[in-house]
Coordinates of C-alpha atoms and ligand atoms in Angstrom, one line a residue:
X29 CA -35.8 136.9 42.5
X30 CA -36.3 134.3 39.6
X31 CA -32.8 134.1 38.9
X32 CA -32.1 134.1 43.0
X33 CA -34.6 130.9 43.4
X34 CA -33.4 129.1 40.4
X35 CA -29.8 128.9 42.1
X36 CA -31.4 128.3 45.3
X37 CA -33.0 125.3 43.8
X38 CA -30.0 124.0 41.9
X39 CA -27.8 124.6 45.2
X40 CA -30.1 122.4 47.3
X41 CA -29.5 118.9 46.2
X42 CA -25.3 119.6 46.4
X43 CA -25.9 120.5 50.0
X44 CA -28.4 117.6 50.7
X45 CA -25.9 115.3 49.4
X46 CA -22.5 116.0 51.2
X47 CA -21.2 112.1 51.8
X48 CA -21.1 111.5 55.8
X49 CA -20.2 108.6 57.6
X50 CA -23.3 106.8 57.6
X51 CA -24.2 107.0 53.4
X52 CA -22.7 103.7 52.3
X53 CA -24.8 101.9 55.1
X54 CA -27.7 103.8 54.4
X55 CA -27.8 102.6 50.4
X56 CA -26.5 99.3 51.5
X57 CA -29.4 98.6 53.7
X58 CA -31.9 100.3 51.1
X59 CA -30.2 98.2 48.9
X60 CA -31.2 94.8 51.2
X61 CA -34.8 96.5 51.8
X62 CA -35.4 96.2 48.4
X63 CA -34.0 93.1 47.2
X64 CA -32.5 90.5 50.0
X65 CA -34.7 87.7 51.0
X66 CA -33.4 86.2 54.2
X67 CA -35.7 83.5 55.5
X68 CA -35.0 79.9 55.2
X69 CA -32.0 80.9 52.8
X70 CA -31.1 83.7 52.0
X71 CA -30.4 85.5 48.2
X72 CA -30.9 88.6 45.8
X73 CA -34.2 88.8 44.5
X74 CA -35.0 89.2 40.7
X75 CA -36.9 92.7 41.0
X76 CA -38.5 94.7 43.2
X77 CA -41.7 92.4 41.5
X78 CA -40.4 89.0 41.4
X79 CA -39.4 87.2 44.3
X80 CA -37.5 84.5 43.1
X81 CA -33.5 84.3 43.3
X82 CA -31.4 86.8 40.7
X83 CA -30.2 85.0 37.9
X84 CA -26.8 83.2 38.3
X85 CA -24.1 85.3 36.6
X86 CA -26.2 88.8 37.5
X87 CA -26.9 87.3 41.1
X88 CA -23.3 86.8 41.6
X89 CA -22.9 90.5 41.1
X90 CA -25.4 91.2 43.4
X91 CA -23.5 89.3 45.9
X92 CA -20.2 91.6 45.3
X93 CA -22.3 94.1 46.6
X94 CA -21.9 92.3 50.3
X95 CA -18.7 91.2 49.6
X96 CA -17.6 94.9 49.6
X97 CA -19.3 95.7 52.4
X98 CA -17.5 93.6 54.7
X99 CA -14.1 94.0 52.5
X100 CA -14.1 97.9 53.3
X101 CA -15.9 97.3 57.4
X102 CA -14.5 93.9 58.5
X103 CA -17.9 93.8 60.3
X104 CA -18.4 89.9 61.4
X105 CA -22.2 90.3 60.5
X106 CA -20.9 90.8 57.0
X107 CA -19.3 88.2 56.6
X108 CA -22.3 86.3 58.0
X109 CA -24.5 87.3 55.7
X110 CA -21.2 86.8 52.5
X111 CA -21.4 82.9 53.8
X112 CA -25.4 83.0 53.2
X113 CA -25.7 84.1 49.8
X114 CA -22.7 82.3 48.4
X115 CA -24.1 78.9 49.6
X116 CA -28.0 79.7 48.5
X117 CA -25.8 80.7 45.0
X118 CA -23.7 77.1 44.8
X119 CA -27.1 75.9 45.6
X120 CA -29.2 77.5 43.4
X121 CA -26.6 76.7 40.6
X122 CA -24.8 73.3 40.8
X123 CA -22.1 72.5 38.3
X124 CA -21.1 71.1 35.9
X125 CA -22.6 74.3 34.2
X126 CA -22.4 72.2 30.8
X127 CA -25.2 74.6 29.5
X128 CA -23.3 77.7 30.3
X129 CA -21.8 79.0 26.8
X130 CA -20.8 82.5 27.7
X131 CA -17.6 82.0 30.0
X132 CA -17.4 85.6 31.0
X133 CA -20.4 84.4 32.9
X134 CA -18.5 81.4 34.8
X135 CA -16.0 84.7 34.9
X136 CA -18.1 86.6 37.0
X137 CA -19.8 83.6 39.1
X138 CA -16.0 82.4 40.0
X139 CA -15.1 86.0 40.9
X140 CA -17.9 86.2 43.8
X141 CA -16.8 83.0 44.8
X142 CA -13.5 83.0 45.4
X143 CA -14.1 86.7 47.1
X144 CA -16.4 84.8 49.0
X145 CA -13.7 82.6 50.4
X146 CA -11.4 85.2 50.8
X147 CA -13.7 86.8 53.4
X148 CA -15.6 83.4 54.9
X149 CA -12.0 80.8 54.6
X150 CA -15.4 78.4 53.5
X151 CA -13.3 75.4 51.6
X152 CA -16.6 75.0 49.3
X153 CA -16.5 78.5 47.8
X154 CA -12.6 77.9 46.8
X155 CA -13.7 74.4 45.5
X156 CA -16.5 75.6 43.2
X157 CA -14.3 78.6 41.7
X158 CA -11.4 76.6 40.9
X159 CA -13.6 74.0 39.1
X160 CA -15.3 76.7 37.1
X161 CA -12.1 78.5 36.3
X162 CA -10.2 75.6 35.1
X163 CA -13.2 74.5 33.0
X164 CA -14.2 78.2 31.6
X165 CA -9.8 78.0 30.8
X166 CA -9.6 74.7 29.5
X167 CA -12.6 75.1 26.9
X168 CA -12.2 78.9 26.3
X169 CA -8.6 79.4 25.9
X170 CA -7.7 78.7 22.5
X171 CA -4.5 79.4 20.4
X172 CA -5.9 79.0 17.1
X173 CA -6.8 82.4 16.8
X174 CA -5.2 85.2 18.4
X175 CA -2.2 83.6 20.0
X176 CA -4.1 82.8 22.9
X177 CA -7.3 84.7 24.9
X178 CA -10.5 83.0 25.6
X179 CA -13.9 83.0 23.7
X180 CA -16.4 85.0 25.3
X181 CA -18.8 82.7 24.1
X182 CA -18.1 78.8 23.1
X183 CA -18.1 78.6 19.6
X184 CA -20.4 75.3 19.8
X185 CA -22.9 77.6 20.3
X186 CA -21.7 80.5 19.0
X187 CA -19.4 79.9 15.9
X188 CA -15.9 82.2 16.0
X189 CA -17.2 85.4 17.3
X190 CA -14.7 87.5 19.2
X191 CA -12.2 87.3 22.4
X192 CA -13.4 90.0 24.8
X193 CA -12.3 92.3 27.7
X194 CA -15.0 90.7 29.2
X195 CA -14.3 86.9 29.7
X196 CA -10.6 86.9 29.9
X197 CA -10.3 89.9 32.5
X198 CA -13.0 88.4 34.9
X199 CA -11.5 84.9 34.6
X200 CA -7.5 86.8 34.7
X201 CA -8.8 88.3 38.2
X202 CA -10.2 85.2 39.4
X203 CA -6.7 83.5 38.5
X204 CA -4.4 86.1 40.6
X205 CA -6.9 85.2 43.4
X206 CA -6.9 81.6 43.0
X207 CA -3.0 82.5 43.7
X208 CA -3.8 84.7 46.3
X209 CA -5.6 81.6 48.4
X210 CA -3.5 78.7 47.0
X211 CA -0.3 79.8 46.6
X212 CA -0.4 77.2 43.3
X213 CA 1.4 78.9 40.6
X214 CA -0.3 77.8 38.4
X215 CA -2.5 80.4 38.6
X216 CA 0.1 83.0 39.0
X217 CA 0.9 81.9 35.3
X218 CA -2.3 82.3 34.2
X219 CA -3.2 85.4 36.7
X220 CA -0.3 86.9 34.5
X221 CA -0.3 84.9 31.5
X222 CA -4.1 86.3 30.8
X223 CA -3.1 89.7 31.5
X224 CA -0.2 89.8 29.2
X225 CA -2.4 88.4 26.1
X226 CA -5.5 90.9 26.9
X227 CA -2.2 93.7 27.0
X228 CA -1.4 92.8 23.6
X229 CA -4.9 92.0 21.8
X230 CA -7.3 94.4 23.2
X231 CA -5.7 97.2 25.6
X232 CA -4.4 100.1 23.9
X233 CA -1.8 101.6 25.9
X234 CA -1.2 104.4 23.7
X235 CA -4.3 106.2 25.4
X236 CA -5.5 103.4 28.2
X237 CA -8.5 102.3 26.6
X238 CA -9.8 99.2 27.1
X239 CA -11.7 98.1 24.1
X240 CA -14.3 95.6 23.9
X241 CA -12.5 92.6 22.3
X242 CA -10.8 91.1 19.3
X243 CA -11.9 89.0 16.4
X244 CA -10.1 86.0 15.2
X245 CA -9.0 88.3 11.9
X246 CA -7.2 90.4 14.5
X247 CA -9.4 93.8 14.4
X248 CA -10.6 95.4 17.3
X249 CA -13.5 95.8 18.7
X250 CA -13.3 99.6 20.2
X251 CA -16.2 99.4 21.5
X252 CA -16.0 101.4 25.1
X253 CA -17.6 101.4 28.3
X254 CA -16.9 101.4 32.0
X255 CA -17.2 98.2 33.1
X256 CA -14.5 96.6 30.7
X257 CA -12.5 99.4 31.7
X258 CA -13.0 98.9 35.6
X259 CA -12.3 95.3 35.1
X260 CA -9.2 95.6 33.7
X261 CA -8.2 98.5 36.3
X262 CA -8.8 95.9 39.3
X263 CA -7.0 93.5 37.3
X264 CA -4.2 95.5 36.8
X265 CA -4.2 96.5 40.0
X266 CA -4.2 93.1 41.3
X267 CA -1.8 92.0 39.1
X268 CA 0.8 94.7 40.3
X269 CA 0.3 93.9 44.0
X270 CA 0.9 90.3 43.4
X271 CA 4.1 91.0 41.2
X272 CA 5.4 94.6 41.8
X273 CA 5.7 95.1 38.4
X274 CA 5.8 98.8 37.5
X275 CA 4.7 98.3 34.2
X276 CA 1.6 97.1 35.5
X277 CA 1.0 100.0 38.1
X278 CA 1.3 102.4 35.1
X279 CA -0.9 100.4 33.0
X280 CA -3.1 101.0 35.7
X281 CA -2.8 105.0 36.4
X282 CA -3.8 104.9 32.0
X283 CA -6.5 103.0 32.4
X284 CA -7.8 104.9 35.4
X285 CA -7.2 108.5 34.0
X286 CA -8.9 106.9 30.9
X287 CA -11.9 106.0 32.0
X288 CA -12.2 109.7 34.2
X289 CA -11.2 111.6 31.3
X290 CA -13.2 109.7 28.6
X291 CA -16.1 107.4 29.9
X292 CA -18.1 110.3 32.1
X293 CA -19.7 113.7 31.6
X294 CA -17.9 116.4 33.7
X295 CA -16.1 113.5 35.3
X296 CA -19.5 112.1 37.0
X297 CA -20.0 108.2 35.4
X298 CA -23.3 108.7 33.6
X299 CA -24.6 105.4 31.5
X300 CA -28.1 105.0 32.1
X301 CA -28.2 102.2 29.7
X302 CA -30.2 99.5 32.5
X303 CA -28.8 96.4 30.8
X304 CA -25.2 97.6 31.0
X305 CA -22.8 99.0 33.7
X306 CA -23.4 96.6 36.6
X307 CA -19.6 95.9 36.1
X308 CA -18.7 99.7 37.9
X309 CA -19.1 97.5 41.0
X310 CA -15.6 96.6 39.4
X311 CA -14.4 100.3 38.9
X312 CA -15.3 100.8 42.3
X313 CA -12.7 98.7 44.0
X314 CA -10.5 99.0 41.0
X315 CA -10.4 102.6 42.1
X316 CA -9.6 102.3 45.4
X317 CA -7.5 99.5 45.5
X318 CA -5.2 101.6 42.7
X319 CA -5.5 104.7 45.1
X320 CA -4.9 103.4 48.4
X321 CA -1.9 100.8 47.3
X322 CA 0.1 103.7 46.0
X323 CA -1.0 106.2 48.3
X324 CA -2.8 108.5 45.8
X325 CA -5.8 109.5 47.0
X326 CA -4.6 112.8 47.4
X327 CA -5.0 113.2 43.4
X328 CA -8.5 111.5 42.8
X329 CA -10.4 112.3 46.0
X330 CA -12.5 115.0 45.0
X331 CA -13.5 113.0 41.9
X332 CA -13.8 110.1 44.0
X333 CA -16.5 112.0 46.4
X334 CA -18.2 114.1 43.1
X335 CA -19.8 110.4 42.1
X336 CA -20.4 110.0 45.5
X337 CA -22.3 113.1 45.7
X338 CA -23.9 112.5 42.4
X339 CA -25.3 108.9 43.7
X340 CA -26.4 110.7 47.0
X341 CA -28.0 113.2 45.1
X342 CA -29.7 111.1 42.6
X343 CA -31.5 108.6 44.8
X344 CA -35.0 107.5 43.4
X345 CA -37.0 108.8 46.3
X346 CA -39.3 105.6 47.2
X347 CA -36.4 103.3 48.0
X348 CA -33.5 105.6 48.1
X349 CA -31.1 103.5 45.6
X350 CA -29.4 105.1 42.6
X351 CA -29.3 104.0 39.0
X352 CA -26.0 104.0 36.7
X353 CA -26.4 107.1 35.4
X354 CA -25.1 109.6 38.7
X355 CA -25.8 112.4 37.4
X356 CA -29.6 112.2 36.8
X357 CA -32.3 111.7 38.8
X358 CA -33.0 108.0 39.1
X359 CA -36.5 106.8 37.8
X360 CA -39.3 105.1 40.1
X361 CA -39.9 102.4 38.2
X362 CA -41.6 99.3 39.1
X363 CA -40.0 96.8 37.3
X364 CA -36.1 97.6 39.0
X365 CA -33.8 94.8 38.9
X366 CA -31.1 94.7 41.5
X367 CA -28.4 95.7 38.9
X368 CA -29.3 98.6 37.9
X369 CA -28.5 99.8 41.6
X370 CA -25.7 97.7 42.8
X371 CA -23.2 99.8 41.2
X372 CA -23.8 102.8 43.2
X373 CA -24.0 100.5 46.6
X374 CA -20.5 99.7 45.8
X375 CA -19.4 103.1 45.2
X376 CA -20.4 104.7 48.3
X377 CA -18.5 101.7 50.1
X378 CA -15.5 102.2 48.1
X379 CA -15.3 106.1 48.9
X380 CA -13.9 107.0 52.0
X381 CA -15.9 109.5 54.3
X382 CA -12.3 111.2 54.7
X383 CA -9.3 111.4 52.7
X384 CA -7.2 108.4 53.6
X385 CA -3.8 109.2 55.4
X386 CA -0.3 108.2 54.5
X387 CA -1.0 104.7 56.7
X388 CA -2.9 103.6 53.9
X389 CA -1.7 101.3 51.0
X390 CA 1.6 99.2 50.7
X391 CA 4.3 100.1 53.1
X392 CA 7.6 98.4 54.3
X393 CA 7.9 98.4 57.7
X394 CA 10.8 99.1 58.9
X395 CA 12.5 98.8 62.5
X396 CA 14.0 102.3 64.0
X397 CA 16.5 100.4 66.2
X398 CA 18.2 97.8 63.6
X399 CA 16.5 99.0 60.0
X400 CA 15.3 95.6 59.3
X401 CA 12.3 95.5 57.9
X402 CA 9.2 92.8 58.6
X403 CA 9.5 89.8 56.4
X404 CA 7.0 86.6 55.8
X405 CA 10.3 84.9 54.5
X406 CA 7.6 83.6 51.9
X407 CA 6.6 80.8 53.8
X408 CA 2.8 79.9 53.5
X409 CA 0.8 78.3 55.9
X410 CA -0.9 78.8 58.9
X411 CA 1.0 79.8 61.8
X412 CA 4.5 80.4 59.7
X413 CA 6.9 82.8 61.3
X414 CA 7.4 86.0 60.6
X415 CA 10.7 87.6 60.7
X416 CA 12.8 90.4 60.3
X417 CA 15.2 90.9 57.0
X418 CA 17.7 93.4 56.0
X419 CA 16.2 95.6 53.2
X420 CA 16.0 94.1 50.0
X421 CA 12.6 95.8 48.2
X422 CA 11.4 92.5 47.9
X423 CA 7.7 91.3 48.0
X424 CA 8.3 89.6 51.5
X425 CA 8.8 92.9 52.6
X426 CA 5.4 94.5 51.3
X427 CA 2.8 94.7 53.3
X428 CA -0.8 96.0 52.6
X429 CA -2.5 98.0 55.2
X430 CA -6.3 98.6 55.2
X431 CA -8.3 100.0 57.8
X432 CA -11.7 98.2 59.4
X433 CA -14.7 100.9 60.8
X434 CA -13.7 100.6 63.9
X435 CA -10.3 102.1 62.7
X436 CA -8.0 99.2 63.3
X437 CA -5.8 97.8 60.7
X438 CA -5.4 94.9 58.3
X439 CA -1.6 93.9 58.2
X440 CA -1.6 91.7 54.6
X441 CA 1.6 90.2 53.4
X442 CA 1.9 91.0 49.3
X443 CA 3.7 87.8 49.3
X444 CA 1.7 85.0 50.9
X445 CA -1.5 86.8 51.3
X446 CA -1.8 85.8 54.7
X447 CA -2.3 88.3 57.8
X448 CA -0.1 89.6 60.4
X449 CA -1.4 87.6 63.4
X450 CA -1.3 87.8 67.0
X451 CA -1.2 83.6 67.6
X452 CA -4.6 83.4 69.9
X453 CA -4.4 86.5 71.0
X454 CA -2.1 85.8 74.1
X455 CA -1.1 88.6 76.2
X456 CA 2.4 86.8 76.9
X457 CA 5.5 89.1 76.4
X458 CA 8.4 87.9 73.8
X459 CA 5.8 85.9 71.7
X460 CA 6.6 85.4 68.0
X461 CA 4.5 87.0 65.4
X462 CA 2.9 84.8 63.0
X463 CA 0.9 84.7 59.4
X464 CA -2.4 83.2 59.5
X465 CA -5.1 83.2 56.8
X466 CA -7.1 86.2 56.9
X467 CA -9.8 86.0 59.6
X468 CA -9.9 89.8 61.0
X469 CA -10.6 88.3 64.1
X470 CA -9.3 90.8 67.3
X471 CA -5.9 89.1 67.2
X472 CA -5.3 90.0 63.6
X473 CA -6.3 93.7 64.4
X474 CA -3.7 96.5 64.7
X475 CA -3.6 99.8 66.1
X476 CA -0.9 102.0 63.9
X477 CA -0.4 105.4 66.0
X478 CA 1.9 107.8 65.0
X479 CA 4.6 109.3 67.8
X480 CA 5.8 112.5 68.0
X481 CA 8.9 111.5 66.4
X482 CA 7.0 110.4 62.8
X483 CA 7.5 106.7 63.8
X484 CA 4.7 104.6 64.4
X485 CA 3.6 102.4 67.6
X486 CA 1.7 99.0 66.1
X487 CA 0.0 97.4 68.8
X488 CA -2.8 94.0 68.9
X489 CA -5.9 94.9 69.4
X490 CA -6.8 91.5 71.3
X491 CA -3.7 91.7 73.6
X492 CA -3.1 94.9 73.4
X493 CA 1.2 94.1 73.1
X494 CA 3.4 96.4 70.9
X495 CA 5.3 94.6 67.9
X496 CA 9.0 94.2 69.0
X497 CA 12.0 94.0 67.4
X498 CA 13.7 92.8 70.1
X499 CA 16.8 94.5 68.9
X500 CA 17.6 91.9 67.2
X501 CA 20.2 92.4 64.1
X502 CA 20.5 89.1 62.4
X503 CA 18.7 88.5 59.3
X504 CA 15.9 85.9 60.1
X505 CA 15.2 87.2 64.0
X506 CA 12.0 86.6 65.1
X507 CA 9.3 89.7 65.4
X508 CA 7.9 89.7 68.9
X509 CA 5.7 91.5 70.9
X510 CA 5.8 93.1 74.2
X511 CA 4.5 96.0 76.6
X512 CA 4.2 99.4 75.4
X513 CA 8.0 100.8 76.6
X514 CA 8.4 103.3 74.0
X515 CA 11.8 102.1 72.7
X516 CA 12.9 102.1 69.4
X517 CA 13.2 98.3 69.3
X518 CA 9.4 99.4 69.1
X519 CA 9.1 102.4 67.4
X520 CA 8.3 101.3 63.4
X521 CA 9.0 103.4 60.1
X522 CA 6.6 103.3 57.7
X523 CA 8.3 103.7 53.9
Ligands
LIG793 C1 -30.6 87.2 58.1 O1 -31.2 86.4 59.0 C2 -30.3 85.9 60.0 C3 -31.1 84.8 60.8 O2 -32.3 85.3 61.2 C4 -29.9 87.1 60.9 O3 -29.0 86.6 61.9 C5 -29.2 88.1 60.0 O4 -28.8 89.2 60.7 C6 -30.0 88.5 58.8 N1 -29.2 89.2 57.9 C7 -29.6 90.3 57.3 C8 -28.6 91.0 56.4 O5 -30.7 90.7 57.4
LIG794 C1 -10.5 85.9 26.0 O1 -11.3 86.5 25.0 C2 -11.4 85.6 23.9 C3 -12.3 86.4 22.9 O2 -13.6 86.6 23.3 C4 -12.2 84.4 24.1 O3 -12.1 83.6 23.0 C5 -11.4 83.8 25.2 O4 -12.2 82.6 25.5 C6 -11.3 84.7 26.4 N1 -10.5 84.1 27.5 C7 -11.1 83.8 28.7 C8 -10.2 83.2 29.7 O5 -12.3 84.1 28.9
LIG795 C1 -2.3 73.7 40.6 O1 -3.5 74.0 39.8 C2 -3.5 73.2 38.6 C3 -4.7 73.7 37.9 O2 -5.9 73.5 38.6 C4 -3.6 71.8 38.9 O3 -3.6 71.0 37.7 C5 -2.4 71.4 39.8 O4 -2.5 70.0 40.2 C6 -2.3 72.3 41.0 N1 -1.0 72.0 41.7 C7 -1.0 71.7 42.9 C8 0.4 71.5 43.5 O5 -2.0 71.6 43.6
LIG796 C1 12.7 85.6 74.4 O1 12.6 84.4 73.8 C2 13.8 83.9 73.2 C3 13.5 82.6 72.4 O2 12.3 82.1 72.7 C4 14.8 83.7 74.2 O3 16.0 83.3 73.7 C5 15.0 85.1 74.9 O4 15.9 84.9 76.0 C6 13.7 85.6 75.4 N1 13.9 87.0 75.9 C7 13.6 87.4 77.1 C8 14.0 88.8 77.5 O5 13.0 86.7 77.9
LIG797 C1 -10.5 109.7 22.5 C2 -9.5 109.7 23.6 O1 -8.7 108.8 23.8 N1 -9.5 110.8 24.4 C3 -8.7 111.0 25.6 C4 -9.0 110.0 26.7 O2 -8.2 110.3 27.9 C5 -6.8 110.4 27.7 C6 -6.1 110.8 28.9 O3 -6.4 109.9 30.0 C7 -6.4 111.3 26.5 O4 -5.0 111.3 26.3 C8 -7.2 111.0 25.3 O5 -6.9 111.9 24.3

């Protein structure tokens, strides 16, 4: 009977805990009970206790916590409330930032930021992050020592201390998205440039740890945890959707199977260290974005859905959040400050309720008439055409497809960033697909339904018009839409 209970009682929380549909909400909105003021502006608080804005690097990580809500829903209201706190942030905390000395800080300010206009397309957001990225670069980046990297701190205030993980991965991810949104390369240079130094100073790709940082005699700091390691994995990840560089897609399976094999107990992330591991908002997305671009869920989704579980399970009764350590019960106390919690909040948005399917992650798209492929010919801009392009494996031909929560699709070119878009929406047949920033508005939605013969239908979700080839066989031919027919000029293979 003992034995009988005891099992009973260590079986319950697993079964209380099963991820459904509606957990990542759920914490998010505990999350916003507990911490979110939203009157006259609208911020993170300091604690549960203190009421007055979170401080302005760990206040920025707060606001990832948003910024992944709407990244993984596309829900309008999220990217409402995005908007809110990154304006209350600028702000709160105007630059110059002369008095900011750590530049892993302006690492992780920039990096909300410039998510921030990602998701709003608010000019002020891209403004702020470039300033604060060029001047964390320009002061931190220093050859002297090292080759290259950036101090984590200024040594004005902190004499020749070390080169982290830290600063130069925050600051690299920022670069690639400073790319992303500008299409300045310039920041593809450095996107890369910081990414090749960190490869060569700190990374060890021997095992796929990333350790802590470097000194200016060389040595390594192997120092370990998992927010330098989910860094790096976004990074990486990044970095290999921007270039297609397989290198960097293995760097990032290491790093990945590092940090699972080596930085959790039984494979559940378990540092209950308060001050530390607000970064696994990082690991989160680094996670999926590695899984779903190469289509590997299929390998991780268990794990993926045991932290889950362990969060779920682990909730501090009174306001339903869960610390950094997911597989222990997470303490009541009075004192909580947002970060402690925000990592799980970005976890349960990052873990999909069912294992993604093979529509998930980079695909060319490939006609089943002619066997050209879609192609943003590279051009930037708003309202450039797109067109169709014998194969050639190149990054015009890459698209990213993500799905919103109300199950249509994100069509993102992997070489201009910009979205597949449906120009206003109009309903008229033979209309030329264009690229448009991202928006996520209706006319940028796409429904990608599978036909009986493997090949897929992609149709608008604001006109409801199927794309088109038009069967069209000349490289540079327009990609149209019209009515559902069911021909192969509109049946679409996904490789
Ligand atoms: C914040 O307040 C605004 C204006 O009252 C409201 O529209 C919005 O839904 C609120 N957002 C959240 C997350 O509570
Ligand atoms: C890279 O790390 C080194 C060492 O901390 C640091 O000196 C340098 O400023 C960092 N680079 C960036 C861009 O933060
Ligand atoms: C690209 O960015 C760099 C760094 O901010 C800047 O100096 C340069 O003027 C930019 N180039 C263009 C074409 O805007
Ligand atoms: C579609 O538009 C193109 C160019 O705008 C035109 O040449 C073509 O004749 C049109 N096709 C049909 C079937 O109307
Ligand atoms: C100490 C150490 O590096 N242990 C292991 C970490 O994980 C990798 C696999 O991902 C192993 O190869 C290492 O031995």
């Amino acid at each position: 009977m003992l034995a009988l209970g005891l099992r009973l009682l260590l079986a319950a929380p697993k079964m209380a805990a099963a991820l459904g549909s509606g957990d990542a909400v759920n914490m998010f909105n505990a999350f916003n009970n507990a911490f979110l003021s939203n009157g006259s502006s609208t911020f993170y608080k300091t604690s549960l206790q203190n009421q007055s804005p979170d401080g302005y690097w760990v206040g920025a990580l707060d606001n990832q916590a948003a910024e992944d809500a709407y990244d993984v829903t596309g829900d309008p209201a999220y990217k409402t409330l995005v908007n809110s706190l990154c304006e209350t942030w600028i702000a709160n905390n105007e630059p110059p930032w002369d008095y900011v000395n750590y530049n892993d800080d302006i690492g992780w300010d920039t990096l909300a930021l410039i998510r921030g206009y990602r998701i709003t397309g608010n000019q002020d957001f891209l403004n702020v992050a470039e300033y604060g990225f060029n001047f964390a670069y320009s002061r931190g980046w220093d050859t002297q020592s090292n080759g290259g990297g950036i101090w984590e701190c200024q040594p004005s205030a902190c004499g020749y201390s070390e080169k982290d993980a830290l600063s130069n991965d925050s600051l690299g991810k920022v670069a690639c998205i400073l790319y992303q949104s500008t299409h300045n390369t310039t920041y593809l240079d450095y996107c890369r440039g910081i990414y090749d130094w960190v490869w060569n100073n700190i990374y060890d790709p021997s095992t796929g740890a990333m350790n802590f940082g470097v000194y200016p005699s060389g040595q390594v700091d192997t120092a370990l945890n998992a927010y330098n390691q989910g860094t790096w994995l976004d990074y990486a990840g990044l970095v290999y959707e921007i270039t297609g560089d397989e290198n960097v897609k293995n760097d990032a399976q290491k790093v990945l199977d590092f940090a699972r094999n080596n930085l959790t107990s039984n494979g559940i992330f378990s540092n209950q260290d308060p001050s530390l591991n607000t970064w696994a908002d990082d690991m989160a997305h680094g996670v999926a974005r590695f899984l779903s671009d190469n289509r590997l869920w299929g390998n991780y989704y268990s794990w993926v859905v045991d932290n889950a579980n362990g969060i779920l399970a682990n909730r501090r009764p009174d306001i339903g959040l869960t610390w950094n350590a997911w597989n222990q019960l997470t303490p009541e106390d009075d004192a909580g400050i947002p970060s402690i919690y925000v990592s799980a909040v970005a976890w349960l948005w990052w873990t999909p309720t069912t294992q993604p399917d093979q529509r998930v992650g980079i695909h060319t798209i490939v006609n089943q008439e002619t066997g050209l492929a879609i192609d943003s010919a590279g051009t930037f801009g708003n309202g450039a055409q797109v067109v169709q392009w014998a194969l050639n494996n190149g990054q015009n031909q890459r698209w990213q497809l993500s799905q919103n929560s109300d199950t249509s699709w994100n069509i993102i070119s992997l070489s201009t960033w910009e979205s597949l878009d449906c120009p206003g929406g109009s309903t008229a047949d033979n209309l030329t697909m264009i690229q448009w920033q991202p928006s996520r508005d209706d006319n940028q939605r796409w429904w990608i339904d599978l036909q009986s013969d493997g090949t897929y239908k992609i149709w608008n979700k604001q006109s409801g018009k199927a794309l088109d080839g038009a069967s069209a066989t000349q490289n540079g031919a327009p990609l149209i839409q019209w009515d559902w027919n069911g021909g192969p000029q509109q049946r679409w293979i996904l490789q």
